[in-house]
Each structure stands twice: as structure tokens, then as C-alpha cells.
Amino acid sequence: MFDPSGSLAGALVRRLSLFSRLSVEERREIELAATARTRRIAARERIAAQGDRPRYVSIVLEGWACGYKYGREGNRQILGLYLPGEHCDSSIYILDRLDHSLEAITDVTMGEIAPADFRCLMERSTTIAEALWWEELVSSAIKREWIYSLTQRNAIERIAHLICELYLRLSSIGAATDHRMPFPLTQIDIAATTGLSPVHVNRTMQELRRLQLICLGGRELRMLDPAGLADLAAFEPDYLHLSERWTREQQQMTLHSGARPGESGALKRS
Amino acid sequence: MFDPSGSLAGALVRRLSLFSRLSVEERREIELAATARTRRIAARERIAAQGDRPRYVSIVLEGWACGYKYGREGNRQILGLYLPGEHCDSSIYILDRLDHSLEAITDVTMGEIAPADFRCLMERSTTIAEALWWEELVSSAIKREWIYSLTQRNAIERIAHLICELYLRLSSIGAATDHRMPFPLTQIDIAATTGLSPVHVNRTMQELRRLQLICLGGRELRMLDPAGLADLAAFEPDYLHLSERWTREQQQMTLHSGARPGESGALKRS
DNA sequence: CGATGGCTTGAATCGGCTCAAAGCTTGTGG
DNA sequence: CCACAAGCTTTGAGCCGATTCAAGCCATCG
């Protein structure tokens, strides 16, 4: 696969290419627009605050970010995770003010596209315009799935589902392979994402390890039994709408190819 | 306010006008596109099924619809409510297949816009294109707020919040006034929307009535104490992004103007 | 080497769920 | 115009997944 690496906008181009076949010029235009103005934010720093008037379309070029809002008792809810190549929703200029805040999870490089440039990008090429629509629609679909998760999946299923989703989103842009992925989320972050208490997330992660489904260490997560995880979570990747390049077979492979750990010892506890 | 009533697309035009100042021709173009192909569906009938390949952009012209997905144990989760003038998300043609199903709550008239016509609409006028983006972004914002509700608000707050939201969405298109609104949702629907069990919704609705906050009857809901409801729900209407025409003052008025019921008798129970 | 932030553990509690049954409405057909 | 069915609403009792509170532990980093 052609890799426009070296460029900061690599992830973005790769992501938009998932949906549409971009020409060389289109790729270049996207790169230009997205890297004309960049901003680096250190891990755990706020990127924008609720109530701000967004002046740019914000796109994550490198690192992980999130959108969140605080609840009454001071615990926050993460409303979206933004991985490389994804836009931070609602930082879109059309809306008057941000209805939630944005924070960097890792060190992050953002691309900030001015409204005029964004409009220009959309008007120049129908292909690009549709790719941007696709991004927006997929981000909507992810939110629907989160709503579904919050009401239909219990703690362990929710976390397993989140892991499957993140793995697919990362691997689709080449940021994860072999059922291993960078994993900068703390248990507190996971709690804020899944709507669980940190304590319960802790116990649930222990359970996932005990079941030999995952292995976590040094900011990296390994899916020991991808198929088992996907089964547990009832993970159906259709909502990510990756199918243009990522055909159904590939998706299946991605999660269902890892060797099941089988009955090979080391799990002798109730 | 100019009222394009009589036309099926009245609600749609009114809704898009919330964001942008549409010219007479633009309004006409929207009406034409949205009513060229319509479809009536009886209450409780399915409009589209998960897995379908959407062939049109679907917009609710009259009535209420919802998007949903079934959970393991047969209980369903409603992922979105679609009121007159709103589009059913993800029925957008760009996505290959529906990742959830659509159902009519009341009798419904849908407008179905062919992809070519939709594209045409977007290209013809920047104003219209931005209004459609706005619609999409607001629908995303509503989903974020639902996610927030599911984790940060308890049963009574969640239901109160839903009521406030629906009232604002309806009144913004002129489909509700005076803190009264049509209310076709059954308690089972509310349960499927808020992620609660029908039994618990029942008890919670009783509580809302006992608190003299709402009064429900004959498919109509009356907010007896709009400010009290909004307080209870910690309802902040900013996420609906109605502010262009609906200035902050008007929004405040809408929910905070009704006379508090005061201490005027009739609530002498525990 | 102390401190900060993340992870782990236990015990008690609770909001909302399940199951089960009975009362209401509303619409339909005879 | 009544009777019945179907679906919605209501009530009670018992239960459970997840929470809260309160420590203690463990790494990492300046």
C-alpha cells in the first residue's frame, strides 16, 4: 500500500483513502490543507474548552485525543476518542460554540484547517467532499454504537468492545497490526469512556486478563485471543463502514485469525 | 415568521432555516427535492432494516420515527429519534449498508432524496450545503448528549432531559408551544430510549407527576413546571445549536418562562 | 528518595432490574 | 353499541451489577 509517510498528514490521507480512491493531487491538497497550520499539545493538556468559539476544523495528525464533559459530582464522561487521521467532532466551524471540551491523551499534533480552506477543499473535488462526509457519518455511527454499548453491554463486554473498536480503527490506518496496539488509556480513562467506575474497570480488566483475552504492559495492549474478545463483546465491525478497501474477508481476518489460546494451561482458577 | 405550511416540506424548511437564511428559491429547491418522492408508513411499521443498502437520503416530513438495534435478550435500544424536518441518520447514501434499523413511531411521511438530487442540492447553493452539514453536526451533538445522559444522569434526570430536549426540538420547528407537545412515545419506547426497564420508567413517570412537573394524557404532554424540569435534568440547550435565530434569550424564555406551579395546594402526599 | 499518579483490594450499599400478576385503554369486529 | 383482545400501565417482592468509601501498594520520574 502506498504510504505517504514522512508527511504529518499520513494518517489522515490513509483514513480518507479507506472510503474513496484519492488521486495524487487530491492527496497533496489534503496534506497541504491539513498541515498548513499545526499545533502540538502535550499529553493531558486541554486542547479546547466548552464554550469556545471554534475557529478551525481540528484534525488529529498524531497521537490520541478525546472530547469530554464533566458531570455533577466531578467525574467526567468521555464523549469521543480521536485517533490519528480523525477529526474532533464539532470543532467544525459551522457550530457557534463548542458544547464539550477537548483534551490530549498522549502528546498530540493537531492540524487546524481554516473554514475558507475547508470549504475550498470540499468544492475543489467531489471525491474529497464525499470522503469528509463519510468521516462525519462514521463518527456518528460510532456514537450510536457507544449508546448501544452503554445500555446493552455489561462491564466486561463494554471494555472488550472498546478494545476491538480501537484496534480496528488503528489498524485501518496502519497504526496497529498483529493484534497489538499502542494503548495510552489509563483505567480512569477507560472508566470515563465506558461509564463505569475506575474500581470496577480495574476488577474487569483483571477478569479479561484471567480469561487470557488480553495482555497489557508498557503502554501496549496485546489481544491474546482476538476472536474470543470479539465474541464476548458481540463485536460487529459493520458500523465502522470500512468496507470499501477493507472487504468483509479482511475484516474477518483481522479479528478472527489469531490462534485461539486453546486449552493450554495457566488458567486454573475458579 | 414566514410559514411555508401547506407544503409537506414545511418542517424541513423551517428546520434548515434555524441555521441559515434561505432565499425563496433555495426554499423552493429544498421543497422540490424533498417531496419529489415520498413514502407513507403506518405507525409501528419498519421503515428500513439493518443491512439494507440505502438508496435515498431519508427525511421525516411528518410524524415521528426512530432508529434502533436489538440487544441480546430481545430488548431494543433506540439510537435516535427523528422528528419532522430531521433526517434519519445514516440513511445517507454514502454508507454502504445500514448499521441499524428504522421504524415509524406514529404514522409517518418520509421524503426520499436520490443521491444525485442530494448532491445537486449541495452543489447548487453553499447556503443549503452548510445547512445540511449543520443538521448532521447537530444530530451528532445530540448523540453526544445522549451518551452523557446515559452515564451521568439517573433515571428521573434522564427522562426529564429527554422531555426538555424533545420540547425544544419540536418548538423550534413550530410543532409545540406553551409547554405542551404531542407525545406519542409509550413507556416502553421511553425505556428503550433511556436505557431503563419499562417497569422503572413507569415508577419514574409517576414520580415526575407526583412532583407536579409534567402531566400526560391523550398523547399530549404538558410541562407543568418547565424550569423545574430543566433544573432537575440539568438541561443546557447549547448542544442543540439553535442559536442563530433562536437567540439565547429566546431559549431561556422557552424553558424558564412558565409560571412555577408555586405552593398552590393539591400535592399533599408524602 | 520522596512524591505523584496509577493500580489493587475489601466491605457495605443502592439504583435499577427481573419476575410475576393484575388493572387499564383503546381499537376492532360482530 | 357492546365485548373482547391486545397492548400499555401499574404494583409488589426479591435480587444483582456496579458504586462508594477507604486504604494500601506499586511504579516512575524529577
XYZ file of C-alpha atoms (C1' of nucleotides) in Angstrom:
600
model
C 0.000 0.000 0.000
C 1.315 3.413 -0.987
C 2.470 5.002 2.165
C 2.572 8.761 2.308
C 4.570 8.568 5.480
C 7.078 11.146 6.398
C 4.191 13.534 5.949
C 2.373 14.606 9.045
C -0.899 14.048 7.270
C -0.147 10.413 6.519
C -2.794 9.043 8.836
C -5.381 11.466 7.523
C -4.763 10.556 3.907
C -4.762 6.886 4.754
C -8.030 7.247 6.607
C -9.812 9.134 3.856
C -8.456 6.616 1.375
C -10.399 3.927 3.210
C -13.507 5.347 1.670
C -12.517 6.917 -1.611
C -9.874 6.467 -4.191
C -7.936 9.704 -3.960
C -5.760 10.903 -6.812
C -2.230 12.088 -6.222
C -3.297 15.724 -6.466
C -6.183 15.180 -4.112
C -3.868 13.610 -1.592
C -1.500 16.510 -1.945
C -4.314 19.025 -1.485
C -5.426 17.329 1.680
C -1.907 17.246 3.034
C -1.398 20.901 2.262
C -4.642 21.971 3.876
C -4.139 19.830 6.964
C -0.540 20.752 7.659
C -0.640 24.433 6.804
C -1.303 25.177 10.425
C -0.423 22.687 13.115
C -0.394 22.740 16.862
C 1.339 20.476 19.347
C -0.281 19.777 22.672
C 1.322 17.850 25.500
C -0.362 14.785 26.960
C -3.199 15.586 29.353
C -3.356 19.220 28.304
C -6.625 20.751 27.280
C -6.974 21.475 23.590
C -10.192 23.467 23.692
C -12.840 24.251 26.266
C -16.607 24.014 26.189
C -17.948 27.404 25.201
C -15.013 28.253 22.950
C -15.810 29.539 19.518
C -14.032 27.113 17.175
C -12.011 28.896 14.541
C -10.711 25.867 12.706
C -11.602 22.370 11.748
C -9.397 20.289 14.022
C -7.907 17.037 12.895
C -5.654 14.730 14.842
C -2.457 14.190 12.873
C -0.513 12.317 15.540
C -1.456 10.965 18.961
C -4.762 10.392 20.709
C -7.247 12.995 21.889
C -10.693 12.916 23.437
C -13.808 15.009 23.886
C -15.421 15.104 27.298
C -17.793 16.849 29.620
C -17.882 16.898 33.393
C -20.809 15.531 35.358
C -22.239 16.911 38.541
C -20.081 15.016 41.005
C -16.892 15.896 39.219
C -16.466 12.685 37.289
C -16.188 13.174 33.612
C -17.605 11.354 30.642
C -15.538 10.912 27.526
C -17.799 11.508 24.541
C -15.405 10.518 21.819
C -11.880 9.283 21.221
C -9.999 10.807 18.330
C -7.234 8.772 16.744
C -4.743 9.847 14.087
C -6.479 10.885 10.892
C -9.804 11.564 12.597
C -11.399 14.936 13.110
C -12.523 16.112 16.527
C -16.191 16.377 16.081
C -17.956 19.628 16.491
C -14.772 21.546 16.221
C -16.205 22.024 12.778
C -16.579 25.727 12.235
C -20.269 25.613 11.427
C -21.307 25.335 15.034
C -21.139 28.535 17.002
C -19.648 27.232 20.213
C -18.159 24.018 21.466
C -20.653 22.038 23.505
C -17.898 19.986 25.143
C -14.154 20.155 25.816
C -11.176 18.524 24.109
C -8.078 17.095 25.715
C -4.886 15.415 24.578
C -4.456 11.872 25.861
C -0.932 11.472 24.524
C 1.238 14.187 23.066
C -0.727 15.285 20.057
C -0.217 17.134 16.816
C -3.364 18.750 15.549
C -3.975 20.069 12.077
C -6.157 23.146 12.025
C -7.891 23.948 8.779
C -9.365 27.398 8.348
C -13.023 27.459 7.323
C -12.171 29.025 3.976
C -9.634 26.312 3.203
C -12.024 23.634 4.319
C -14.742 24.949 2.059
C -12.239 25.178 -0.732
C -11.220 21.561 -0.211
C -14.841 20.462 -0.388
C -15.589 22.450 -3.509
C -12.465 21.533 -5.397
C -13.194 17.835 -5.518
C -16.361 15.833 -5.068
C -14.261 12.863 -4.055
C -12.758 14.759 -1.157
C -16.113 16.221 -0.166
C -17.628 12.761 -0.012
C -14.690 11.413 1.937
C -15.213 14.143 4.516
C -18.920 13.341 4.699
C -18.015 9.729 5.159
C -15.735 10.611 8.083
C -18.552 12.543 9.709
C -21.082 9.768 9.168
C -18.763 7.126 10.555
C -18.124 9.220 13.626
C -21.887 9.392 14.053
C -22.164 5.640 13.674
C -19.518 5.146 16.354
C -21.526 7.296 18.732
C -24.604 5.180 18.047
C -22.629 2.084 18.888
C -21.412 3.673 22.110
C -25.012 4.422 23.052
C -25.849 0.821 22.330
C -22.894 -0.393 24.377
C -23.850 1.701 27.367
C -27.271 0.148 27.616
C -26.901 -3.334 26.164
C -23.463 -4.481 27.234
C -22.242 -5.078 30.760
C -18.877 -4.004 32.081
C -16.701 -6.708 30.582
C -18.469 -6.638 27.241
C -18.194 -2.879 27.054
C -14.476 -2.864 27.647
C -13.900 -5.759 25.276
C -15.919 -3.919 22.650
C -13.924 -0.751 23.110
C -10.704 -2.681 22.626
C -11.955 -4.317 19.433
C -13.125 -0.997 18.076
C -9.883 0.792 18.833
C -7.872 -1.994 17.302
C -9.808 -1.852 14.048
C -9.713 1.919 13.898
C -5.972 1.871 14.446
C -5.166 -0.990 12.160
C -7.231 0.527 9.357
C -4.747 3.379 9.207
C -1.761 1.127 9.732
C -1.168 2.124 13.340
C -1.624 -1.393 14.689
C -1.006 -4.929 13.462
C -0.710 -8.444 14.785
C -3.331 -7.800 17.432
C -1.037 -5.415 19.212
C -1.740 -1.763 19.624
C -0.439 1.256 21.458
C -2.671 1.781 24.451
C -2.247 5.058 26.286
C -5.563 4.931 28.171
C -5.398 4.641 31.942
C -8.051 2.668 33.770
C -9.529 6.007 34.757
C -9.798 6.934 31.079
C -11.466 3.638 30.328
C -13.882 4.278 33.160
C -14.692 7.730 31.795
C -15.212 6.235 28.353
C -17.344 3.269 29.282
C -19.359 4.952 32.020
C -18.044 2.635 34.721
C -16.286 3.428 37.989
C -12.494 3.153 37.972
C -12.707 0.481 40.648
C -14.979 -1.659 38.576
C -12.847 -1.167 35.485
C -9.909 -2.451 37.466
C -11.700 -5.627 38.505
C -12.986 -6.113 34.980
C -9.548 -5.726 33.409
C -8.278 -8.350 35.812
C -11.041 -10.613 34.606
C -10.073 -10.024 30.959
C -6.522 -10.998 31.821
C -7.632 -14.008 33.805
C -9.626 -15.150 30.782
C -6.443 -14.921 28.715
C -8.036 -12.435 26.376
C -5.635 -9.552 26.673
C -2.219 -8.713 27.963
C -1.353 -5.192 28.865
C 2.016 -3.678 29.571
C 4.215 -0.762 28.749
C 1.530 1.270 27.040
C 0.861 -1.608 24.685
C -2.125 -3.908 24.557
C -1.979 -7.379 23.059
C -5.102 -9.257 22.151
C -4.248 -12.800 23.134
C -7.499 -14.161 21.768
C -8.990 -11.725 19.247
C -11.862 -13.985 18.312
C -12.684 -14.611 21.937
C -12.706 -10.911 22.643
C -14.914 -10.177 19.654
C -17.324 -12.934 20.680
C -17.506 -11.707 24.235
C -18.208 -8.166 23.050
C -20.566 -9.261 20.271
C -18.406 -7.026 18.142
C -19.778 -6.471 14.650
C -17.490 -4.173 12.708
C -20.090 -3.122 10.153
C -20.734 0.176 11.916
C -17.201 1.320 11.193
C -18.033 1.219 7.479
C -14.560 0.264 6.416
C -15.728 -1.998 3.669
C -14.593 -0.236 0.518
C -10.955 -1.205 0.791
C -11.340 -3.372 3.816
C -13.530 -6.054 2.412
C -15.518 -8.260 4.679
C -12.923 -11.012 4.406
C -10.162 -8.753 5.563
C -12.193 -7.549 8.489
C -12.990 -11.082 9.484
C -9.341 -11.978 9.236
C -8.269 -9.089 11.321
C -10.183 -10.198 14.329
C -10.747 -13.857 13.737
C -7.352 -15.004 12.585
C -5.324 -15.087 15.773
C -4.758 -18.560 17.106
C -7.113 -19.220 19.953
C -5.046 -19.775 23.032
C -6.586 -23.198 23.238
C -6.687 -25.110 26.486
C -3.003 -24.632 27.149
C -2.758 -24.367 30.901
C -2.208 -21.451 33.187
C -5.820 -20.656 33.820
C -6.552 -22.975 36.711
C -8.687 -20.713 38.887
C -12.393 -20.794 39.522
C -42.346 34.177 10.596
C -42.950 33.126 7.011
C -44.698 29.853 7.193
C -44.351 27.533 4.251
C -47.123 25.405 5.601
C -49.418 23.546 3.342
C -46.249 22.119 1.889
C -45.161 18.709 3.077
C -41.656 20.032 3.454
C -42.692 22.810 5.815
C -40.973 21.330 8.826
C -37.807 20.658 6.850
C -37.566 24.192 5.542
C -38.311 25.597 8.958
C -35.624 23.443 10.498
C -32.935 24.337 7.985
C -33.939 27.976 8.386
C -32.932 27.748 12.019
C -29.369 27.760 10.879
C -29.225 29.658 7.639
C -31.140 32.376 5.943
C -32.601 30.620 2.930
C -33.756 32.543 -0.087
C -37.112 31.889 -1.670
C -35.515 29.893 -4.478
C -33.459 27.877 -2.050
C -36.552 27.041 -0.063
C -38.314 26.014 -3.210
C -35.406 23.824 -4.287
C -35.404 22.060 -0.951
C -39.132 21.502 -1.089
C -38.910 20.123 -4.586
C -36.093 17.749 -3.767
C -37.669 16.523 -0.545
C -41.161 15.957 -1.873
C -40.330 14.548 -5.292
C -40.535 11.095 -3.827
C -42.441 10.455 -0.629
C -43.446 7.370 1.264
C -46.045 6.878 3.966
C -45.503 4.369 6.688
C -48.040 3.375 9.320
C -47.241 3.702 12.996
C -45.043 0.906 14.343
C -44.108 -0.323 10.890
C -40.499 -0.816 9.970
C -39.091 1.724 7.544
C -35.759 0.063 6.827
C -33.805 -2.836 8.237
C -30.224 -3.170 9.360
C -28.199 -4.466 6.451
C -30.294 -2.719 3.814
C -28.467 -0.780 1.187
C -29.885 2.732 1.459
C -30.870 4.150 -1.902
C -32.055 7.538 -0.731
C -31.446 10.174 1.835
C -34.437 9.807 4.135
C -36.016 12.791 5.798
C -39.004 12.828 8.103
C -41.612 15.178 6.665
C -44.432 14.351 9.071
C -44.616 12.213 12.193
C -42.006 10.661 14.449
C -39.564 7.880 13.611
C -36.691 6.191 15.383
C -33.537 4.229 14.747
C -32.888 1.158 16.864
C -30.977 -2.039 17.292
C -31.891 -5.143 19.247
C -29.799 -6.383 22.129
C -29.068 -9.951 23.054
C -32.038 -10.559 25.321
C -34.503 -9.175 22.834
C -34.829 -5.722 24.320
C -34.080 -2.971 21.923
C -32.195 0.264 22.228
C -33.417 3.333 20.407
C -30.392 5.098 18.955
C -32.109 8.207 17.711
C -35.490 9.890 17.484
C -36.318 11.626 14.240
C -38.831 14.453 14.351
C -40.353 16.352 11.425
C -37.717 18.105 9.381
C -34.892 15.879 10.576
C -33.030 13.321 8.531
C -32.704 9.729 9.648
C -29.034 9.439 10.163
C -27.001 7.015 8.181
C -29.708 6.573 5.666
C -27.354 8.890 3.857
C -26.345 7.194 0.648
C -22.623 7.401 1.309
C -22.629 4.471 3.687
C -22.853 1.086 2.083
C -25.293 -0.577 4.429
C -27.495 0.452 7.305
C -25.923 -0.429 10.624
C -29.272 -0.201 12.422
C -32.993 -0.330 11.667
C -35.619 2.393 11.306
C -39.208 2.327 12.498
C -42.189 4.648 12.428
C -43.435 5.680 15.864
C -46.514 7.486 14.562
C -47.829 7.433 11.029
C -45.015 8.962 9.073
C -44.386 10.621 5.752
C -40.812 10.284 4.610
C -39.144 12.290 1.880
C -36.625 10.278 -0.073
C -33.983 12.195 -1.958
C -31.972 10.386 -4.596
C -28.206 10.681 -4.240
C -27.941 12.631 -7.481
C -30.534 15.145 -6.348
C -28.914 15.419 -2.962
C -25.531 16.129 -4.497
C -27.176 18.621 -6.796
C -28.783 20.382 -3.850
C -25.431 20.651 -2.105
C -23.622 21.950 -5.152
C -26.242 24.436 -6.210
C -26.025 26.536 -3.089
C -23.397 26.867 -0.404
C -26.090 28.018 1.984
C -28.013 24.797 1.569
C -24.867 22.706 1.801
C -23.941 24.335 5.074
C -27.448 23.934 6.414
C -27.247 20.204 5.679
C -23.875 19.990 7.388
C -25.367 21.795 10.323
C -28.174 19.238 10.531
C -25.642 16.439 10.564
C -23.469 18.093 13.194
C -26.413 18.790 15.459
C -27.544 15.207 15.193
C -24.043 14.233 16.270
C -24.208 16.641 19.189
C -27.498 15.111 20.294
C -25.886 11.687 20.327
C -23.070 13.013 22.470
C -25.608 14.359 24.915
C -27.393 11.006 24.990
C -24.102 9.315 25.817
C -23.621 11.827 28.587
C -27.149 11.251 29.856
C -26.720 7.512 29.968
C -23.737 7.722 32.261
C -24.204 10.932 34.217
C -27.917 11.207 34.819
C -30.095 8.859 36.821
C -33.499 7.630 35.765
C -35.571 10.682 36.612
C -32.996 13.121 35.269
C -32.673 11.163 32.055
C -36.386 11.201 31.388
C -36.709 14.846 32.334
C -33.850 15.653 29.996
C -35.430 13.751 27.148
C -38.645 15.697 27.620
C -36.848 19.039 27.606
C -34.907 18.092 24.511
C -37.948 16.920 22.606
C -39.856 20.026 23.547
C -37.129 22.310 22.231
C -36.661 20.298 19.067
C -40.386 20.398 18.421
C -40.959 24.008 19.330
C -38.051 25.118 17.176
C -39.983 23.977 14.139
C -43.287 25.249 15.448
C -44.642 21.837 16.383
C -45.074 22.676 20.064
C -45.838 25.761 22.116
C -46.955 26.728 25.601
C -45.038 23.840 27.123
C -47.355 21.366 25.544
C -46.296 18.860 22.975
C -47.608 15.848 21.134
C -46.175 12.807 22.848
C -46.607 9.501 21.049
C -43.947 7.589 22.993
C -45.121 4.717 25.153
C -43.349 3.981 28.398
C -41.751 1.082 26.603
C -40.392 3.490 23.989
C -39.058 5.754 26.714
C -37.407 2.751 28.301
C -35.790 1.784 25.006
C -34.603 5.352 24.540
C -33.223 5.982 28.005
C -31.791 2.532 28.590
C -34.096 1.829 31.535
C -36.516 -1.007 32.118
C -40.175 -0.310 31.348
C -41.059 -1.001 34.946
C -38.632 1.551 36.226
C -39.769 4.100 33.645
C -43.271 3.639 34.970
C -42.274 4.344 38.527
C -40.188 7.298 37.449
C -43.004 8.836 35.419
C -45.210 8.554 38.464
C -42.569 10.427 40.401
C -42.449 13.176 37.768
C -46.186 13.542 38.089
C -46.085 13.484 41.865
C -43.544 16.294 41.724
C -46.004 18.296 39.635
C -43.521 18.559 36.811
C -45.490 17.015 33.980
C -48.973 15.974 33.099
C -49.552 13.360 30.474
C -52.734 12.399 28.741
C -54.248 11.735 25.372
C -50.945 11.596 23.545
C -50.088 15.035 24.811
C -47.532 16.033 27.396
C -47.747 19.233 29.394
C -44.782 20.603 31.249
C -46.347 21.937 34.414
C -43.078 23.361 35.657
C -40.653 23.809 32.754
C -37.979 25.465 34.860
C -38.230 22.753 37.476
C -37.889 20.069 34.836
C -34.887 21.765 33.258
C -33.235 22.169 36.655
C -33.830 18.561 37.558
C -32.350 17.418 34.256
C -29.524 19.970 34.312
C -30.710 20.730 30.817
C -28.407 23.066 28.900
C -29.774 23.640 25.419
C -26.472 24.769 23.915
C -25.869 21.368 22.332
C -28.888 21.794 20.103
C -27.130 24.745 18.459
C -30.306 26.642 17.766
C -28.759 29.989 18.441
C -28.794 31.679 15.062
C -32.469 32.514 15.022
C -33.192 31.232 18.475
C -31.084 33.590 20.479
C -30.083 32.701 23.980
C -32.834 34.854 25.406
C -35.489 33.049 23.466
C -34.154 29.683 24.545
C -34.152 30.776 28.144
C -37.691 32.003 27.787
C -38.874 28.821 26.266
C -37.984 26.742 29.232
C -37.805 29.243 32.026
C -40.886 31.332 31.434
C -43.727 29.110 32.578
C -45.126 30.110 35.925
C -43.784 27.817 38.562
C -46.718 25.942 39.965
C -45.972 27.620 43.253
C -47.237 26.261 46.518
C -50.821 26.136 45.363
C -52.222 23.046 47.004
C -53.039 19.637 45.637
C -49.729 17.979 46.411
C -50.381 16.755 49.913
C -48.698 13.377 49.787
C -45.549 12.144 51.466
C 14.345 9.430 47.769
C 10.089 11.366 48.235
C 6.039 12.270 45.684
C 2.695 11.781 42.380
C -0.365 9.157 39.790
C -1.981 4.828 38.602
C -3.378 0.226 40.127
C -5.394 -3.114 43.542
C -8.240 -4.853 47.422
C -12.241 -5.372 50.678
C -16.719 -4.318 52.648
C -21.046 -2.229 52.607
C -24.669 -0.195 49.893
C -28.009 1.008 46.283
C -30.252 2.143 41.879
C -32.349 -0.140 38.788
C -33.554 -4.952 37.133
C -36.318 -9.251 36.870
C -40.267 -11.879 37.524
C -44.989 -12.205 38.066
C -49.558 -10.790 38.109
C -53.297 -7.626 37.809
C -55.652 -3.300 36.154
C -56.437 -0.109 32.319
C -57.333 1.690 27.484
C -58.127 1.633 23.002
C -59.473 -0.057 18.901
C -61.946 -3.540 16.258
C -65.316 -6.624 14.683
C -69.580 -8.766 15.308
C -73.024 -0.396 20.625
C -71.083 -3.846 23.223
C -67.470 -7.362 24.064
C -63.217 -8.869 23.630
C -58.341 -8.787 22.634
C -54.062 -6.695 22.552
C -51.103 -3.727 24.299
C -49.928 -0.439 27.686
C -49.574 0.796 32.604
C -49.274 -0.287 37.428
C -47.846 -2.777 41.720
C -45.003 -5.810 44.817
C -41.031 -8.571 46.167
C -36.510 -10.201 45.740
C -32.102 -9.660 43.677
C -27.679 -8.226 41.486
C -24.208 -5.494 38.885
C -21.927 -1.797 39.764
C -20.940 2.000 43.067
C -18.846 4.254 47.039
C -15.638 4.694 50.558
C -11.341 3.792 52.453
C -6.917 2.041 52.438
C -2.713 0.243 50.803
C 0.534 -0.893 47.015
C 3.464 -0.127 43.197
C 5.972 2.178 39.595
C 8.110 6.048 37.609
C 10.376 10.340 37.488
C 12.382 14.681 38.843
